PDB file of C-alpha atoms in Angstrom:
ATOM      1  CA  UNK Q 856       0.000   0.000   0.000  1.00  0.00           C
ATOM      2  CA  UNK Q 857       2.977   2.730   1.277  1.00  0.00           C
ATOM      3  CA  UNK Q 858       5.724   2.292  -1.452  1.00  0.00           C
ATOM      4  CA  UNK Q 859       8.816   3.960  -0.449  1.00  0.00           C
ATOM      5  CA  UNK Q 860       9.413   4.700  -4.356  1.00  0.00           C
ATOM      6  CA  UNK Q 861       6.669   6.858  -4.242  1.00  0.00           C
ATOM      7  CA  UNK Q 862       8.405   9.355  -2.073  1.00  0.00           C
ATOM      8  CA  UNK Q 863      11.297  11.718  -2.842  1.00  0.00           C
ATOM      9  CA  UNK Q 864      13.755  13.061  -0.941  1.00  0.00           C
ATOM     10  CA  UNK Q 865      12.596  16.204   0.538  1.00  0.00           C
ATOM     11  CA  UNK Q 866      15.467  18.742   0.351  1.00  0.00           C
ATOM     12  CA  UNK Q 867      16.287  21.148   3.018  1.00  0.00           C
ATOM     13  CA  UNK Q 868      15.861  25.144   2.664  1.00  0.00           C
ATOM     14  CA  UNK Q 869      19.277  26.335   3.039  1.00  0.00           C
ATOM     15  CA  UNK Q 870      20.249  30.106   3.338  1.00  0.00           C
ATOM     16  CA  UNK Q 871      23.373  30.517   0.931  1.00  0.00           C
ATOM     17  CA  UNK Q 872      26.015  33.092   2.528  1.00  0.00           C
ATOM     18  CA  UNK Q 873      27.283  35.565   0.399  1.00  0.00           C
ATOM     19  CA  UNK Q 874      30.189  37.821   1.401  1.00  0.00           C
ATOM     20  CA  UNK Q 875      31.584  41.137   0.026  1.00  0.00           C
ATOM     21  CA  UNK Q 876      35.450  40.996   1.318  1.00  0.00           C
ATOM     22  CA  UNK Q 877      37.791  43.226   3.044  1.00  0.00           C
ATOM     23  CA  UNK Q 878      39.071  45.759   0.267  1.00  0.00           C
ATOM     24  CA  UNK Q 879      36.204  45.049  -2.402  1.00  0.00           C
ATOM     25  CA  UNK Q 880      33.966  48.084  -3.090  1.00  0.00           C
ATOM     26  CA  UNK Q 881      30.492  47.257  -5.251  1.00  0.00           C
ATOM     27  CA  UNK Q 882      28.648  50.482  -6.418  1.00  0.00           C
ATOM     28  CA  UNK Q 883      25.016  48.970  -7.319  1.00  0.00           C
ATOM     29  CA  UNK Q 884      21.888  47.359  -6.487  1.00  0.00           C
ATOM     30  CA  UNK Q 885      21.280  43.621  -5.175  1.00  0.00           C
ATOM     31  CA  UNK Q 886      18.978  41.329  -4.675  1.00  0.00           C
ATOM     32  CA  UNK Q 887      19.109  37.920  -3.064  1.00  0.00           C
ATOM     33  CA  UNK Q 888      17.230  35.569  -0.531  1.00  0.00           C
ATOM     34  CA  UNK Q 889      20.482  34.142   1.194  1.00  0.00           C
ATOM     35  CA  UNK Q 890      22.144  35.991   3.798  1.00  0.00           C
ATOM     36  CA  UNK Q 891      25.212  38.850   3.360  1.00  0.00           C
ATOM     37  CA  UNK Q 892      28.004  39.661   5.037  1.00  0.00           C
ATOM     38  CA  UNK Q 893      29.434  42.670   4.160  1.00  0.00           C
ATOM     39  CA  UNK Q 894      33.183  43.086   5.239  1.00  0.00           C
ATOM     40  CA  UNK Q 895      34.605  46.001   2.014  1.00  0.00           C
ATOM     41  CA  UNK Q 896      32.277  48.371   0.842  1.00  0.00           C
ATOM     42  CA  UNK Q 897      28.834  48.289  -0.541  1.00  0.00           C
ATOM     43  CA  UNK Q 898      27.111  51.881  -2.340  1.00  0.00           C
ATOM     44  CA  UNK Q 899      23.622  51.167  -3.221  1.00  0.00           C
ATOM     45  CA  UNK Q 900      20.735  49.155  -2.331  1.00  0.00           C
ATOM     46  CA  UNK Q 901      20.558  45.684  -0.832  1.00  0.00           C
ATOM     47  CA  UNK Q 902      17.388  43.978  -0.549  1.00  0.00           C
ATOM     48  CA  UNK Q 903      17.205  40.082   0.993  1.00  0.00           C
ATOM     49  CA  UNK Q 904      14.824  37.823   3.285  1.00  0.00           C
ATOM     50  CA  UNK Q 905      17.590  36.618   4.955  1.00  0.00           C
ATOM     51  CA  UNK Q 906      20.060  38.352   7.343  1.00  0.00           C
ATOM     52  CA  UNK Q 907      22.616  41.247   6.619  1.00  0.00           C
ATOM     53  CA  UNK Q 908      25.909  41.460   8.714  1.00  0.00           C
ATOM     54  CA  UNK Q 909      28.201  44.615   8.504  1.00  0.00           C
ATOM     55  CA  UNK Q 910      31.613  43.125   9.702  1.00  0.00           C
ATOM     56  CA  UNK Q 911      33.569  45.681  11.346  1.00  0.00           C
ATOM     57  CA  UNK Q 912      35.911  46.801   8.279  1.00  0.00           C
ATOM     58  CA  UNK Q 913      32.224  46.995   6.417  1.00  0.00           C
ATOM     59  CA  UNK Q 914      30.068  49.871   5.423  1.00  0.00           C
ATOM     60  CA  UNK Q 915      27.196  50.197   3.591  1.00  0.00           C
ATOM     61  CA  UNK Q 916      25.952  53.811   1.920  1.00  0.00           C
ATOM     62  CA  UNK Q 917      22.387  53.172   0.885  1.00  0.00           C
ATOM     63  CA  UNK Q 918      19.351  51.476   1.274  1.00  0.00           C
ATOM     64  CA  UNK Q 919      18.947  48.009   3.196  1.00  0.00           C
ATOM     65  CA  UNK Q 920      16.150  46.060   3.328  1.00  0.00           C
ATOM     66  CA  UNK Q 921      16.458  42.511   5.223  1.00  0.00           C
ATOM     67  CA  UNK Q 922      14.378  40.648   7.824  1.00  0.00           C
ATOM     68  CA  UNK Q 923      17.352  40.386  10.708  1.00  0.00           C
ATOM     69  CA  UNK Q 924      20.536  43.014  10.580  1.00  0.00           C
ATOM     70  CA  UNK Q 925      23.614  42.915  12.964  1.00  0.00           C
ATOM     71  CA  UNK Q 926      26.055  45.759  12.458  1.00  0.00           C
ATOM     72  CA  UNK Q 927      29.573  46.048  13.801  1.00  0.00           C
ATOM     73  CA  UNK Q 928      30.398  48.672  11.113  1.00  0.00           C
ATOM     74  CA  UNK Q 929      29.067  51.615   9.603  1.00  0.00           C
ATOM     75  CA  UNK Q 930      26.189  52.573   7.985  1.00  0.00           C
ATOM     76  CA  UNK Q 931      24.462  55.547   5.974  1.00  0.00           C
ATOM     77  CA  UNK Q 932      21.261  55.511   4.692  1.00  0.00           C
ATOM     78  CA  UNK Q 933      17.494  53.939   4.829  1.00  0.00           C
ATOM     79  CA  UNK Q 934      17.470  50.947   6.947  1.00  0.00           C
ATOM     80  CA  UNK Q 935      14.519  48.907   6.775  1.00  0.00           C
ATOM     81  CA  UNK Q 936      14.714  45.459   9.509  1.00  0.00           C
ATOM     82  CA  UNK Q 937      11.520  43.509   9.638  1.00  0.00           C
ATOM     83  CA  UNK Q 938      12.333  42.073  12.391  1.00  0.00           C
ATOM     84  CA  UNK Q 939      16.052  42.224  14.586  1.00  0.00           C
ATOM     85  CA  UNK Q 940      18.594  44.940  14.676  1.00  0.00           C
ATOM     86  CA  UNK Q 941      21.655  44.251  16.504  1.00  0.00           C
ATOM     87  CA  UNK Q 942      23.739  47.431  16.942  1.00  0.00           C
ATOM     88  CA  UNK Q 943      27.266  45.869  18.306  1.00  0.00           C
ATOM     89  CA  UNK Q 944      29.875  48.354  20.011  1.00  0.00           C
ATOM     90  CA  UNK Q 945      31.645  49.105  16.986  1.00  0.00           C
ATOM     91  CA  UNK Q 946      28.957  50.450  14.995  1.00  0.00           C
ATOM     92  CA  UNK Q 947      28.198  53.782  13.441  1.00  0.00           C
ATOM     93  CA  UNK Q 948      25.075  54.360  12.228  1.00  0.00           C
ATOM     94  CA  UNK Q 949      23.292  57.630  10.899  1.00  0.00           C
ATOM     95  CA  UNK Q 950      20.307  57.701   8.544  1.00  0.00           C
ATOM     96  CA  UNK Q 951      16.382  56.727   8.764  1.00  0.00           C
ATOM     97  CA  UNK Q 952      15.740  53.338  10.715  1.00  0.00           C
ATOM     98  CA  UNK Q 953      12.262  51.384  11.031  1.00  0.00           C
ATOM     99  CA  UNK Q 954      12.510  48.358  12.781  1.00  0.00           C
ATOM    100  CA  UNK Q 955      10.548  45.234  14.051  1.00  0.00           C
ATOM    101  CA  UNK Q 956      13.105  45.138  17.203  1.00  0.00           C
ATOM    102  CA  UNK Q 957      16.296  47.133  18.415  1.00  0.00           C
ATOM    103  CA  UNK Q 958      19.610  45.509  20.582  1.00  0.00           C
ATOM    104  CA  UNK Q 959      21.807  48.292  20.898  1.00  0.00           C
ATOM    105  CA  UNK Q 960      25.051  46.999  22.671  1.00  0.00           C
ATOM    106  CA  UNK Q 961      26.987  50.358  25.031  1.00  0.00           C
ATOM    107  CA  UNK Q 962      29.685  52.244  22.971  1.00  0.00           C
ATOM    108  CA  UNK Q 963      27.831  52.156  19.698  1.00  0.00           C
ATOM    109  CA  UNK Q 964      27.006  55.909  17.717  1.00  0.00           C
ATOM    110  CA  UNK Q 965      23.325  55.621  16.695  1.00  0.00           C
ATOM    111  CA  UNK Q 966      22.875  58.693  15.353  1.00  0.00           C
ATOM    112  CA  UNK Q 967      19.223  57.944  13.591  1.00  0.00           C
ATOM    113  CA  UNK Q 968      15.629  58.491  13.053  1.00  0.00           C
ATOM    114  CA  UNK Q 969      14.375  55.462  14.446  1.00  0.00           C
ATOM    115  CA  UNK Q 970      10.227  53.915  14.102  1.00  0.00           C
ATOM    116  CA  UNK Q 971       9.549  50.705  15.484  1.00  0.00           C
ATOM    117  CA  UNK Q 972       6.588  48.735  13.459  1.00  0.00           C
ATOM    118  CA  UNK Q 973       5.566  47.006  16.177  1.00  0.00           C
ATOM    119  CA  UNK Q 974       5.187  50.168  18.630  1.00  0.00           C
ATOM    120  CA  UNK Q 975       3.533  52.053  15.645  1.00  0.00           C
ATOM    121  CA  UNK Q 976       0.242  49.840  14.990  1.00  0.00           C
ATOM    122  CA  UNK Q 977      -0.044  49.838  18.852  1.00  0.00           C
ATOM    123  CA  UNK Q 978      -0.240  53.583  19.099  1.00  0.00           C
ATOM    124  CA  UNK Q 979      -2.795  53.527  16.236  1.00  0.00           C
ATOM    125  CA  UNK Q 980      -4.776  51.251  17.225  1.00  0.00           C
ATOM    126  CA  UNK Q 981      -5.021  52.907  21.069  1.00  0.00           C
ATOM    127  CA  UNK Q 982      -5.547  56.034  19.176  1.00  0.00           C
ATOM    128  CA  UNK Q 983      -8.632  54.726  17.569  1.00  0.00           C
ATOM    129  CA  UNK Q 984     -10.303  53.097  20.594  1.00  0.00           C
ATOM    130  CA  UNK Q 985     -10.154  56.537  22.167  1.00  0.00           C
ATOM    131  CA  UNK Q 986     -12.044  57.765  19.893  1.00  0.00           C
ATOM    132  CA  UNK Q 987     -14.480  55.422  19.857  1.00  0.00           C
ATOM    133  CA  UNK Q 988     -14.879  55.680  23.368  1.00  0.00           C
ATOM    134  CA  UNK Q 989     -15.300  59.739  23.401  1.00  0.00           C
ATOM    135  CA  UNK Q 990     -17.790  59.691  20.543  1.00  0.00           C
ATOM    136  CA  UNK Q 991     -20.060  57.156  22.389  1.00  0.00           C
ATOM    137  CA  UNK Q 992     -19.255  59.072  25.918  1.00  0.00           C
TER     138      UNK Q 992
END
């Protein structure tokens, strides 16, 4: 009744690593699901569903767009986490931030505007069930 030649092997989902080395500068736009780690340079934008790590040597002028972040290096730009930051000691970061959550570790320069997702919809939605409550009052 069960055959085992009926079933294939199921593969894992496995996040591929890519790195941009010490002493490599890229001026451009990428794309990717796997995770980066960015140790030279990087001008542009970088959008991925996986996780972006600025290695100490790294920065990044642009626009990032990933679902986890931890930065040891700098940054300038639009920085848009879905869900973790991690700002590490070393870090220097200036630009616009919206986050899902922040880690900010002593030492580091966060100099940012910073929104929270998460705290956002809250406020709204408080904000809207006072009114409701003062019209019917």
């Amino acid at each position: 009744m069960f055959s085992s030649k009926d079933k294939k092997p199921q593969k894992a989902k496995v996040m591929e690593r890519n790195v941009v080395a010490k002493n490599t500068t890229i001026v451009g736009d990428i794309k990717s699901d796997g995770d980066f780690r960015i140790d030279g340079t990087l001008e542009g934008t970088l959008i991925t569903n996986g996780r972006v790590i600025i290695g100490t040597d790294g920065f990044i002028k642009g626009n990032v767009e990933a679902t986890n972040a931890d930065i040891e290096g700098k940054f300038s730009g639009d920085l848009l986490v879905s869900n973790t930051l991690t700002i590490k000691t070393t870090a220097d970061i200036s630009g616009d931030v919206v986050i899902g959550k922040l880690s900010i570790e002593p030492g580091a320069s966060f100099n940012a505007t910073c929104s929270m997702k998460g705290a956002i919809k809250e406020l709204n939605s408080g904000n809207e069930q006072k009114r409701r409550s003062e019209k019917t009052a």
